[in-house]
Amino acid sequence: MAPEAQTIISNNMINNSYSEHDAIHALYNELEKGVQSMKNGEVYTIEEAWEEIDKI
């Protein structure tokens, strides 16, 4: 998980609330990492991909 997403999640757990903006921002950061890994030629199995998704 991207550090930014971890910070958002940590902050929101303390505040006990999530905003739509925070959720979209965290998702965007994770998708951005996925696109970059594809550009870098990294390949994952479906199982590995779902494990990463489940972590989010």
Short mmCIF file of C-alpha atoms in Angstrom, two decimals:
data_model
loop_
_atom_site.label_atom_id
_atom_site.label_comp_id
_atom_site.label_asym_id
_atom_site.label_seq_id
_atom_site.Cartn_x
_atom_site.Cartn_y
_atom_site.Cartn_z
CA MET A 1 0.00 0.00 0.00
CA ALA A 2 1.24 3.44 -0.84
CA PRO A 3 2.44 5.50 2.14
CA GLU A 4 -0.15 8.14 1.29
CA ALA A 5 -2.93 5.57 1.49
CA GLN A 6 -1.60 4.25 4.79
CA THR A 7 -1.53 7.78 6.21
CA ILE A 8 -5.10 8.41 5.08
CA ILE A 9 -6.27 5.13 6.56
CA SER A 10 -4.40 5.74 9.83
CA ASN A 11 -5.78 9.27 10.14
CA ASN A 12 -9.29 8.12 9.37
CA MET A 13 -9.11 5.28 11.87
CA ILE A 14 -8.25 7.84 14.54
CA ASN A 15 -11.04 10.16 13.39
CA ASN A 16 -13.32 7.15 12.89
CA SER A 17 -14.68 8.56 9.63
CA TYR A 18 -13.86 8.28 5.96
CA SER A 19 -14.58 10.88 3.35
CA GLU A 20 -15.35 10.00 -0.23
CA HIS A 21 -12.37 12.13 -1.27
CA ASP A 22 -10.00 10.11 0.97
CA ALA A 23 -11.30 6.82 -0.41
CA ILE A 24 -10.97 7.94 -4.02
CA HIS A 25 -7.49 9.33 -3.37
CA ALA A 26 -6.33 6.04 -1.80
CA LEU A 27 -7.80 4.03 -4.68
CA TYR A 28 -6.22 6.32 -7.25
CA ASN A 29 -2.79 5.92 -5.62
CA GLU A 30 -3.08 2.13 -5.70
CA LEU A 31 -4.25 2.13 -9.31
CA GLU A 32 -1.38 4.43 -10.23
CA LYS A 33 1.07 1.92 -8.72
CA GLY A 34 -0.57 -0.86 -10.75
CA VAL A 35 -0.31 1.05 -14.01
CA GLN A 36 3.33 1.86 -13.32
CA SER A 37 4.13 -1.79 -12.60
CA MET A 38 2.54 -2.77 -15.93
CA LYS A 39 4.69 -0.18 -17.68
CA ASN A 40 7.72 -1.67 -15.92
CA GLY A 41 6.81 -5.11 -17.28
CA GLU A 42 5.96 -6.65 -13.92
CA VAL A 43 3.45 -9.50 -14.14
CA TYR A 44 1.36 -10.94 -11.31
CA THR A 45 -0.90 -13.96 -11.06
CA ILE A 46 -4.60 -13.42 -10.40
CA GLU A 47 -4.10 -14.76 -6.88
CA GLU A 48 -1.31 -12.25 -6.20
CA ALA A 49 -3.44 -9.44 -7.58
CA TRP A 50 -6.39 -10.34 -5.34
CA GLU A 51 -4.10 -10.55 -2.31
CA GLU A 52 -2.95 -6.99 -3.02
CA ILE A 53 -6.54 -5.83 -3.52
CA ASP A 54 -7.60 -7.46 -0.25
CA LYS A 55 -4.89 -5.51 1.59
CA ILE A 56 -6.56 -2.26 0.54
#
